[in-house]
Amino acid sequence: MKYTIIDTEQSLTITTKVEYTFDDGTSEIIEIFHFNPIDFDVLDNIQNRYESEYLKKEIEKSKDSE
Amino acid sequence: MASRYLVPGGDGNYNSTSNWSATDGGASGSSFPVAADDIIINANSFNTPLNINVLSACKSFIVTNYTGTITMTNNLSVNGTTNTGNITLSAGMIITGNGTFIKVPTGTTGVITSNGAIFDCNFTFSPAGATTTIITGTMQVNKNLTFSLNSTSITTINTGTINLGGDLIHNGPVAGTSTIQLIGSTTSTITQVATRLLQTNLTINKTGILNLINLYFSTRTLTYTSGIVNISDSLIIGNCTLNTNGIIWNNIQTNGVGALILTITSQLNSISFTGNGNAVTFTGSAGFNFDNFILPLSVTANIIFANNLNYYVNNNFTIFGSATGINNPSTIRASSTITNLILGNNCICKIAFVNITNVNASQGKRLYVLCFDNGDTIKTCTITNSSNVFKITKRLRQYNKTI
């Protein structure tokens, strides 16, 4: 018998609800979605979201100061 | 057709015979690899570096037990048909530079196995027609990922994940069960040819910015995890799953190819939602929050709000059928008695040629149901099972609509 598997499909989304406290003292609860996470992806994703939310705040601040 | 083994002691340049042997660990001096030759890099290469100094080609590219550096000064294409054109990287090796690593897939069984090594360069899939490539595990491309085929033939990538730090460019439709995950702090974008949908899973998980004009997406799951997403025009969708709470889309538009089934797994937020005449079913585990919902319908197209979820429309809720639909009107319906469709306090609800069944507007303090078509000609609608919630305006009664 000879066969080749050319596809398999399984997907899993994990949702975490995270309370972030930013450097300016504000806090925010955010749901984060993790698509097919492996190993430490969930923790990495939480860190990524913090960084992007922080960047978002910085952009808003710079807009406000213009 | 031959095998070429990378061996130490040469000048490191791809096109130099000083780096290549015809046997594993043998003496150098063999011709450098061309499109019909397999490149093999292994422990007997002793981590000697290789510089792709000229436009280069091979049949397959197999690396094991190697932690050296491949410098992509120029492009290298891997041309073997089906699984004779596999790419295998070795854990700990480095591929870097401004050149492009090119996979020329054919058939259905080509495999890319990264083993944790990263393409710190551009990567291009460059097929001549419809093909399938299998991604084993996670493949990471730090610069741009391009699917170059400029036609309606589908480039398929199955299984695994491609982590992408740069731009995604696809000139034809890209499908398959793989996930493309946008990562990194570099500002990036997705460039597509209109209507040629991205039909793989797509995850936005950046620490930086993703700038989009339009995004054509269908079939699989679009997930937002992190990043700043700027979209100046529309998310244009076919049947798919959207898990994008955290993004406010500018406009979500159906792609107009038959009835649409949209599965929503976290609240979907958009300034507007616009249809293209066909039926739409909203299903999944979450509803939506749109400022404007504007949906023209074909004769028998139904709008279905499933699963007893919350669907918010804040400003303009407009649905209109076609004139020929009077005797066979479209229907808005839900799976049960619902509080689903929650229309904002001052929402203006314009409906024409449409029957409404089991729709509540529990917050509809000033709900105007105006039975106009899109030309503002007064038309007939039938509204049932909503009497305790819909506050039908006198204007509607005045025009003798069936309630």
Short mmCIF file of C-alpha atoms in Angstrom, two decimals:
data_model
loop_
_atom_site.label_atom_id
_atom_site.label_comp_id
_atom_site.label_asym_id
_atom_site.label_seq_id
_atom_site.Cartn_x
_atom_site.Cartn_y
_atom_site.Cartn_z
CA MET A 1 0.00 0.00 0.00
CA LYS A 2 1.22 3.47 -0.82
CA TYR A 3 -0.46 6.60 0.43
CA THR A 4 0.34 10.19 1.14
CA ILE A 5 -1.57 12.32 3.61
CA ILE A 6 -1.89 15.69 1.98
CA ASP A 7 -4.02 17.34 4.62
CA THR A 8 -5.29 17.10 8.16
CA GLU A 9 -7.41 19.68 9.88
CA GLN A 10 -8.09 20.44 13.49
CA SER A 11 -8.47 23.82 15.05
CA LEU A 12 -8.77 25.03 18.60
CA THR A 13 -9.26 28.52 19.88
CA ILE A 14 -8.51 29.33 23.50
CA THR A 15 -9.85 32.54 24.95
CA THR A 16 -8.18 34.20 27.92
CA LYS A 17 -9.55 37.19 29.79
CA VAL A 18 -6.64 39.29 30.99
CA GLU A 19 -6.52 42.37 33.19
CA TYR A 20 -3.68 44.60 32.08
CA THR A 21 -2.31 47.39 34.25
CA PHE A 22 -0.41 49.94 32.22
CA ASP A 23 2.41 52.21 33.29
CA ASP A 24 0.05 55.16 33.61
CA GLY A 25 -1.90 53.26 36.25
CA THR A 26 -4.92 52.55 34.08
CA SER A 27 -6.15 49.03 33.78
CA GLU A 28 -8.24 47.23 31.22
CA ILE A 29 -9.74 43.78 30.93
CA ILE A 30 -9.30 42.31 27.48
CA GLU A 31 -10.34 39.01 25.95
CA ILE A 32 -7.57 37.52 23.87
CA PHE A 33 -8.07 34.79 21.30
CA HIS A 34 -5.41 32.18 20.69
CA PHE A 35 -5.82 30.17 17.51
CA ASN A 36 -4.24 26.72 17.65
CA PRO A 37 -1.75 27.67 20.37
CA ILE A 38 1.22 25.45 21.05
CA ASP A 39 3.79 25.44 23.83
CA PHE A 40 3.94 28.91 25.38
CA ASP A 41 1.95 30.68 22.67
CA VAL A 42 -0.77 31.78 25.08
CA LEU A 43 1.73 33.59 27.31
CA ASP A 44 3.51 35.07 24.29
CA ASN A 45 0.21 36.27 22.88
CA ILE A 46 -0.72 37.96 26.15
CA GLN A 47 2.61 39.78 26.05
CA ASN A 48 2.07 40.70 22.38
CA ARG A 49 -1.33 42.17 23.17
CA TYR A 50 0.13 44.21 25.99
CA GLU A 51 2.75 45.63 23.65
CA SER A 52 0.23 46.49 20.96
CA GLU A 53 -2.19 48.04 23.47
CA TYR A 54 0.69 50.05 24.88
CA LEU A 55 1.61 51.18 21.36
CA LYS A 56 -2.01 52.11 20.75
CA LYS A 57 -1.99 54.30 23.85
CA GLU A 58 1.24 55.95 22.75
CA ILE A 59 -0.22 56.73 19.32
CA GLU A 60 -3.34 58.20 20.93
CA LYS A 61 -1.19 60.32 23.25
CA SER A 62 0.83 61.68 20.35
CA LYS A 63 -2.39 62.51 18.46
CA ASP A 64 -3.76 64.32 21.49
CA SER A 65 -0.61 66.38 21.87
CA GLU A 66 -0.67 67.53 18.24
CA MET B 1 20.51 15.19 -12.32
CA ALA B 2 22.83 14.78 -9.36
CA SER B 3 23.31 15.36 -5.70
CA ARG B 4 25.56 18.15 -4.56
CA TYR B 5 26.94 18.15 -1.03
CA LEU B 6 28.16 21.33 0.61
CA VAL B 7 31.69 20.73 1.89
CA PRO B 8 34.13 22.98 3.79
CA GLY B 9 37.28 24.58 2.53
CA GLY B 10 35.88 26.60 -0.33
CA ASP B 11 35.21 30.27 -0.81
CA GLY B 12 31.58 29.95 0.31
CA ASN B 13 30.06 31.23 -2.91
CA TYR B 14 27.26 29.17 -4.44
CA ASN B 15 28.68 29.27 -7.96
CA SER B 16 32.13 28.08 -6.96
CA THR B 17 33.11 24.45 -7.43
CA SER B 18 35.31 24.85 -4.36
CA ASN B 19 32.25 24.24 -2.15
CA TRP B 20 30.56 21.27 -3.74
CA SER B 21 31.15 17.57 -3.79
CA ALA B 22 29.33 14.80 -5.64
CA THR B 23 29.61 12.55 -2.57
CA ASP B 24 28.78 12.98 1.10
CA GLY B 25 31.90 14.39 2.78
CA GLY B 26 33.89 13.93 -0.40
CA ALA B 27 36.35 16.18 -2.14
CA SER B 28 35.20 19.49 -3.54
CA GLY B 29 35.45 20.39 -7.19
CA SER B 30 32.10 19.28 -8.50
CA SER B 31 29.91 21.60 -10.50
CA PHE B 32 27.64 23.84 -8.48
CA PRO B 33 23.98 22.76 -8.21
CA VAL B 34 21.51 23.66 -10.94
CA ALA B 35 17.75 23.17 -11.21
CA ALA B 36 17.97 19.40 -11.67
CA ASP B 37 20.27 18.83 -8.68
CA ASP B 38 19.54 18.06 -5.04
CA ILE B 39 21.35 20.19 -2.48
CA ILE B 40 22.34 18.25 0.61
CA ILE B 41 23.87 20.00 3.60
CA ASN B 42 24.66 17.86 6.63
CA ALA B 43 27.14 17.14 9.39
CA ASN B 44 29.88 16.64 6.83
CA SER B 45 29.38 20.23 5.74
CA PHE B 46 30.89 21.18 9.12
CA ASN B 47 28.69 24.28 9.33
CA THR B 48 30.56 25.90 6.51
CA PRO B 49 28.74 29.04 5.36
CA LEU B 50 27.14 29.33 1.95
CA ASN B 51 26.50 32.58 0.11
CA ILE B 52 23.81 32.53 -2.59
CA ASN B 53 25.84 35.02 -4.58
CA VAL B 54 24.14 34.50 -7.94
CA LEU B 55 20.64 33.69 -9.12
CA SER B 56 20.54 30.01 -8.21
CA ALA B 57 18.33 26.96 -8.58
CA CYS B 58 18.15 23.41 -7.34
CA LYS B 59 15.74 20.50 -7.30
CA SER B 60 15.49 19.98 -3.53
CA PHE B 61 17.09 21.61 -0.50
CA ILE B 62 17.69 19.20 2.38
CA VAL B 63 19.61 20.31 5.46
CA THR B 64 20.29 18.21 8.55
CA ASN B 65 22.72 18.49 11.45
CA TYR B 66 23.88 21.92 10.34
CA THR B 67 24.00 25.16 12.31
CA GLY B 68 25.84 27.27 9.78
CA THR B 69 24.63 30.32 7.86
CA ILE B 70 23.12 30.57 4.40
CA THR B 71 23.33 34.14 3.16
CA MET B 72 20.70 35.06 0.60
CA THR B 73 22.54 37.71 -1.38
CA ASN B 74 20.57 36.54 -4.43
CA ASN B 75 17.56 34.30 -5.04
CA LEU B 76 17.48 30.53 -4.74
CA SER B 77 14.62 28.54 -6.27
CA VAL B 78 13.73 24.95 -5.41
CA ASN B 79 12.21 23.40 -8.50
CA GLY B 80 11.65 19.68 -7.99
CA THR B 81 8.25 18.33 -8.95
CA THR B 82 5.90 17.08 -6.24
CA ASN B 83 7.88 15.67 -3.30
CA THR B 84 11.19 15.67 -5.16
CA GLY B 85 11.23 19.40 -4.47
CA ASN B 86 11.05 19.32 -0.71
CA ILE B 87 12.67 21.88 1.54
CA THR B 88 14.00 20.72 4.91
CA LEU B 89 15.85 22.99 7.29
CA SER B 90 17.99 22.06 10.26
CA ALA B 91 17.41 23.32 13.78
CA GLY B 92 19.84 26.11 14.61
CA MET B 93 20.78 27.00 11.06
CA ILE B 94 20.51 30.60 9.87
CA ILE B 95 19.11 31.77 6.54
CA THR B 96 19.42 35.51 6.17
CA GLY B 97 19.73 38.25 3.59
CA ASN B 98 17.75 40.31 1.15
CA GLY B 99 17.35 37.65 -1.49
CA THR B 100 14.32 35.42 -1.89
CA PHE B 101 13.97 31.75 -1.15
CA ILE B 102 11.61 30.47 -3.85
CA LYS B 103 9.56 27.29 -3.78
CA VAL B 104 8.29 26.31 -7.20
CA PRO B 105 5.57 23.86 -6.23
CA THR B 106 4.02 21.36 -8.59
CA GLY B 107 1.37 18.72 -7.94
CA THR B 108 0.20 18.01 -4.44
CA THR B 109 2.89 16.58 -2.24
CA GLY B 110 5.72 19.06 -1.85
CA VAL B 111 6.73 19.52 1.78
CA ILE B 112 8.43 22.34 3.66
CA THR B 113 9.86 21.34 7.05
CA SER B 114 11.57 24.09 9.01
CA ASN B 115 12.46 22.34 12.27
CA GLY B 116 12.50 25.70 14.02
CA ALA B 117 14.87 27.40 11.61
CA ILE B 118 13.76 30.78 10.29
CA PHE B 119 13.71 32.20 6.80
CA ASP B 120 15.14 35.61 7.68
CA CYS B 121 14.61 36.60 4.08
CA ASN B 122 11.78 36.83 1.58
CA PHE B 123 9.95 33.64 0.66
CA THR B 124 7.93 33.10 -2.51
CA PHE B 125 5.66 30.34 -3.71
CA SER B 126 5.94 30.47 -7.47
CA PRO B 127 3.81 27.78 -9.09
CA ALA B 128 2.67 27.71 -12.71
CA GLY B 129 -0.79 26.39 -11.86
CA ALA B 130 -2.88 24.97 -9.03
CA THR B 131 -0.66 23.23 -6.48
CA THR B 132 -0.61 22.03 -2.89
CA THR B 133 2.31 22.30 -0.51
CA ILE B 134 2.38 20.81 2.97
CA ILE B 135 3.82 22.90 5.79
CA THR B 136 5.18 20.69 8.54
CA GLY B 137 5.09 22.36 11.94
CA THR B 138 5.84 26.05 12.04
CA MET B 139 7.59 27.90 9.25
CA GLN B 140 8.73 31.46 9.93
CA VAL B 141 9.40 34.08 7.29
CA ASN B 142 10.76 37.34 8.65
CA LYS B 143 10.46 39.36 5.46
CA ASN B 144 7.80 39.22 2.75
CA LEU B 145 5.75 36.16 1.80
CA THR B 146 4.57 36.14 -1.80
CA PHE B 147 2.28 33.84 -3.74
CA SER B 148 3.23 34.97 -7.18
CA LEU B 149 0.82 33.10 -9.46
CA ASN B 150 -1.29 35.78 -11.10
CA SER B 151 -4.37 33.81 -12.08
CA THR B 152 -7.51 32.36 -10.56
CA SER B 153 -5.77 28.99 -10.03
CA ILE B 154 -5.47 28.24 -6.35
CA THR B 155 -2.22 27.88 -4.48
CA THR B 156 -2.95 25.58 -1.55
CA ILE B 157 -0.93 25.28 1.64
CA ASN B 158 -2.02 22.60 4.06
CA THR B 159 -1.33 21.93 7.75
CA GLY B 160 1.14 23.83 9.89
CA THR B 161 1.60 27.53 10.46
CA ILE B 162 3.52 30.20 8.60
CA ASN B 163 4.60 32.98 10.96
CA LEU B 164 5.11 36.06 8.86
CA GLY B 165 6.98 39.17 9.95
CA GLY B 166 6.72 41.09 6.67
CA ASP B 167 4.09 41.74 4.04
CA LEU B 168 1.74 39.14 2.59
CA ILE B 169 1.34 39.44 -1.16
CA HIS B 170 -0.83 37.09 -3.16
CA ASN B 171 -1.75 37.59 -6.75
CA GLY B 172 -4.03 34.57 -6.94
CA PRO B 173 -6.30 32.84 -4.42
CA VAL B 174 -4.52 31.09 -1.58
CA ALA B 175 -6.32 28.28 0.21
CA GLY B 176 -5.73 25.38 2.56
CA THR B 177 -5.73 24.40 6.18
CA SER B 178 -2.49 26.14 7.09
CA THR B 179 -2.53 29.21 9.28
CA ILE B 180 -0.79 32.38 8.24
CA GLN B 181 0.03 34.27 11.41
CA LEU B 182 1.13 37.87 11.11
CA ILE B 183 3.73 38.60 13.76
CA GLY B 184 6.39 41.06 14.77
CA SER B 185 6.80 44.77 15.36
CA THR B 186 7.43 45.74 11.75
CA THR B 187 4.58 47.63 10.10
CA SER B 188 3.21 45.35 7.41
CA THR B 189 0.39 45.01 4.94
CA ILE B 190 -1.52 42.50 2.85
CA THR B 191 -1.64 43.05 -0.88
CA GLN B 192 -4.17 41.09 -2.91
CA VAL B 193 -5.66 41.08 -6.37
CA ALA B 194 -9.33 41.99 -5.95
CA THR B 195 -11.73 39.06 -5.51
CA ARG B 196 -8.90 36.51 -5.18
CA LEU B 197 -9.61 35.49 -1.66
CA LEU B 198 -7.30 34.43 1.10
CA GLN B 199 -8.83 31.11 2.16
CA THR B 200 -6.40 29.92 4.81
CA ASN B 201 -6.68 30.60 8.50
CA LEU B 202 -5.32 34.07 9.23
CA THR B 203 -4.22 35.20 12.68
CA ILE B 204 -3.20 38.77 13.43
CA ASN B 205 -0.76 38.56 16.31
CA LYS B 206 1.54 41.51 15.87
CA THR B 207 3.12 43.86 18.34
CA GLY B 208 3.23 46.48 15.59
CA ILE B 209 0.88 47.83 12.97
CA LEU B 210 -1.01 46.13 10.13
CA ASN B 211 -2.18 48.54 7.46
CA LEU B 212 -4.90 47.31 5.13
CA ILE B 213 -6.93 48.85 2.36
CA ASN B 214 -9.18 45.91 1.59
CA LEU B 215 -8.95 42.37 2.85
CA TYR B 216 -10.53 39.58 0.80
CA PHE B 217 -11.11 36.61 3.07
CA SER B 218 -13.14 33.41 2.97
CA THR B 219 -13.60 29.83 4.06
CA ARG B 220 -11.57 29.61 7.26
CA THR B 221 -10.99 31.47 10.50
CA LEU B 222 -9.76 35.04 10.87
CA THR B 223 -8.51 35.62 14.42
CA TYR B 224 -7.38 38.83 16.07
CA THR B 225 -4.96 38.29 18.94
CA SER B 226 -2.88 41.47 19.05
CA GLY B 227 -1.63 44.41 17.02
CA ILE B 228 -2.91 47.68 15.68
CA VAL B 229 -5.04 47.13 12.60
CA ASN B 230 -5.76 50.07 10.34
CA ILE B 231 -8.20 49.27 7.54
CA SER B 232 -9.17 52.12 5.27
CA ASP B 233 -11.79 50.33 3.21
CA SER B 234 -13.47 46.92 3.52
CA LEU B 235 -13.22 43.42 4.82
CA ILE B 236 -14.77 41.51 1.93
CA ILE B 237 -15.90 38.06 2.93
CA GLY B 238 -17.23 34.76 1.71
CA ASN B 239 -18.33 32.03 4.11
CA CYS B 240 -15.93 32.15 7.00
CA THR B 241 -15.46 32.37 10.76
CA LEU B 242 -14.58 35.73 12.27
CA ASN B 243 -13.07 35.95 15.75
CA THR B 244 -11.98 39.56 15.69
CA ASN B 245 -13.31 41.34 18.74
CA GLY B 246 -10.76 44.07 19.41
CA ILE B 247 -10.91 45.33 15.85
CA ILE B 248 -13.51 47.79 14.63
CA TRP B 249 -13.75 47.16 10.90
CA ASN B 250 -14.51 50.09 8.67
CA ASN B 251 -16.88 48.12 6.47
CA ILE B 252 -17.69 44.47 6.13
CA GLN B 253 -19.00 43.52 2.75
CA THR B 254 -20.26 40.22 1.42
CA ASN B 255 -18.44 39.11 -1.67
CA GLY B 256 -21.71 38.49 -3.49
CA VAL B 257 -21.01 34.93 -4.54
CA GLY B 258 -24.14 33.07 -3.42
CA ALA B 259 -25.62 32.89 0.05
CA LEU B 260 -23.27 33.83 2.85
CA ILE B 261 -22.89 31.96 6.12
CA LEU B 262 -20.92 34.06 8.56
CA THR B 263 -19.85 32.33 11.75
CA ILE B 264 -19.04 34.82 14.50
CA THR B 265 -17.16 33.59 17.56
CA SER B 266 -16.54 36.90 19.33
CA GLN B 267 -18.51 40.10 18.98
CA LEU B 268 -17.99 41.43 15.49
CA ASN B 269 -17.62 45.20 15.36
CA SER B 270 -17.91 47.34 12.28
CA ILE B 271 -19.01 50.77 11.27
CA SER B 272 -21.07 49.25 8.49
CA PHE B 273 -22.12 45.96 7.00
CA THR B 274 -23.20 45.86 3.39
CA GLY B 275 -24.52 43.02 1.30
CA ASN B 276 -24.57 42.21 -2.35
CA GLY B 277 -28.05 40.84 -2.88
CA ASN B 278 -27.77 37.33 -1.55
CA ALA B 279 -28.98 35.64 1.60
CA VAL B 280 -26.97 36.03 4.78
CA THR B 281 -26.96 33.81 7.84
CA PHE B 282 -25.32 35.04 11.00
CA THR B 283 -24.43 32.11 13.21
CA GLY B 284 -21.78 31.03 15.69
CA SER B 285 -21.41 31.86 19.37
CA ALA B 286 -21.47 35.67 19.29
CA GLY B 287 -23.37 38.49 17.63
CA PHE B 288 -22.38 41.79 16.13
CA ASN B 289 -22.37 45.52 16.79
CA PHE B 290 -22.74 47.58 13.62
CA ASP B 291 -23.55 51.23 13.22
CA ASN B 292 -25.11 50.62 9.85
CA PHE B 293 -26.58 47.48 8.31
CA ILE B 294 -27.56 47.84 4.68
CA LEU B 295 -28.63 44.78 2.82
CA PRO B 296 -30.23 44.55 -0.58
CA LEU B 297 -31.78 41.15 -1.18
CA SER B 298 -32.54 38.89 -4.07
CA VAL B 299 -36.07 37.55 -4.50
CA THR B 300 -36.07 34.72 -2.00
CA ALA B 301 -33.02 35.52 0.05
CA ASN B 302 -33.41 35.11 3.79
CA ILE B 303 -31.60 36.97 6.52
CA ILE B 304 -31.15 34.63 9.44
CA PHE B 305 -30.01 35.64 12.88
CA ALA B 306 -29.29 32.34 14.56
CA ASN B 307 -28.54 31.08 18.03
CA ASN B 308 -30.39 33.68 20.06
CA LEU B 309 -27.49 36.09 20.30
CA ASN B 310 -27.24 39.84 20.57
CA TYR B 311 -27.13 41.71 17.28
CA TYR B 312 -26.82 45.46 17.71
CA VAL B 313 -27.51 47.99 14.98
CA ASN B 314 -27.02 51.54 16.16
CA ASN B 315 -27.95 53.82 13.30
CA ASN B 316 -29.23 52.61 9.99
CA PHE B 317 -30.92 49.24 9.53
CA THR B 318 -31.96 48.95 5.93
CA ILE B 319 -33.10 45.88 4.10
CA PHE B 320 -34.77 45.98 0.76
CA GLY B 321 -35.82 43.28 -1.66
CA SER B 322 -36.44 43.44 -5.35
CA ALA B 323 -39.72 44.48 -6.95
CA THR B 324 -40.28 40.98 -8.25
CA GLY B 325 -40.16 39.77 -4.67
CA ILE B 326 -43.59 41.04 -3.69
CA ASN B 327 -45.21 37.65 -3.98
CA ASN B 328 -42.27 35.75 -2.65
CA PRO B 329 -40.69 38.08 -0.22
CA SER B 330 -37.52 37.69 1.70
CA THR B 331 -37.71 36.97 5.37
CA ILE B 332 -35.83 38.03 8.43
CA ARG B 333 -36.09 35.32 10.98
CA ALA B 334 -34.40 33.93 14.02
CA SER B 335 -34.13 30.57 15.63
CA SER B 336 -36.43 31.39 18.52
CA THR B 337 -38.18 34.24 20.26
CA ILE B 338 -35.33 36.59 20.53
CA THR B 339 -33.97 39.73 21.89
CA ASN B 340 -31.38 39.44 19.22
CA LEU B 341 -31.79 42.34 16.96
CA ILE B 342 -31.29 45.33 19.19
CA LEU B 343 -31.84 48.52 17.37
CA GLY B 344 -30.51 51.71 18.85
CA ASN B 345 -32.78 54.34 20.32
CA ASN B 346 -32.82 56.45 17.24
CA CYS B 347 -32.23 53.73 14.75
CA ILE B 348 -34.17 54.15 11.55
CA CYS B 349 -35.31 50.83 10.23
CA LYS B 350 -36.12 50.84 6.54
CA ILE B 351 -37.51 47.68 5.11
CA ALA B 352 -39.11 46.97 1.79
CA PHE B 353 -40.46 43.83 0.16
CA VAL B 354 -39.49 41.96 3.27
CA ASN B 355 -41.41 39.93 5.81
CA ILE B 356 -40.21 40.19 9.37
CA THR B 357 -40.81 37.28 11.71
CA ASN B 358 -39.81 36.98 15.34
CA VAL B 359 -37.68 40.03 15.50
CA ASN B 360 -37.64 42.06 18.68
CA ALA B 361 -36.31 45.51 19.02
CA SER B 362 -36.27 45.64 22.76
CA GLN B 363 -34.54 48.97 22.90
CA GLY B 364 -36.50 50.44 20.04
CA LYS B 365 -37.78 53.47 21.86
CA ARG B 366 -38.16 55.44 18.71
CA LEU B 367 -38.14 52.86 16.03
CA TYR B 368 -39.29 53.94 12.62
CA VAL B 369 -40.23 51.16 10.33
CA LEU B 370 -40.60 52.72 6.95
CA CYS B 371 -41.64 50.46 4.19
CA PHE B 372 -39.81 52.05 1.34
CA ASP B 373 -37.76 50.53 -1.34
CA ASN B 374 -34.38 51.94 -2.05
CA GLY B 375 -35.99 54.45 -4.35
CA ASP B 376 -38.17 55.71 -1.50
CA THR B 377 -41.31 54.36 -3.13
CA ILE B 378 -43.72 53.05 -0.52
CA LYS B 379 -43.98 49.27 -0.63
CA THR B 380 -45.71 46.55 1.32
CA CYS B 381 -44.16 44.63 4.15
CA THR B 382 -45.57 42.15 6.59
CA ILE B 383 -44.47 42.24 10.19
CA THR B 384 -45.57 39.45 12.53
CA ASN B 385 -44.87 38.30 16.06
CA SER B 386 -43.21 41.50 17.02
CA SER B 387 -46.14 43.56 18.19
CA ASN B 388 -45.07 43.90 21.78
CA VAL B 389 -41.72 45.27 20.91
CA PHE B 390 -41.76 47.05 17.62
CA LYS B 391 -43.18 50.50 17.98
CA ILE B 392 -44.51 50.99 14.55
CA THR B 393 -44.85 54.58 13.65
CA LYS B 394 -48.07 56.18 12.61
CA ARG B 395 -46.46 56.72 9.33
CA LEU B 396 -46.31 53.03 8.77
CA ARG B 397 -49.98 52.62 9.71
CA GLN B 398 -50.87 55.57 7.60
CA TYR B 399 -49.56 53.76 4.62
CA ASN B 400 -51.74 50.78 5.38
CA LYS B 401 -49.07 48.19 5.92
CA THR B 402 -49.97 44.76 7.15
CA ILE B 403 -49.00 44.35 10.78
#
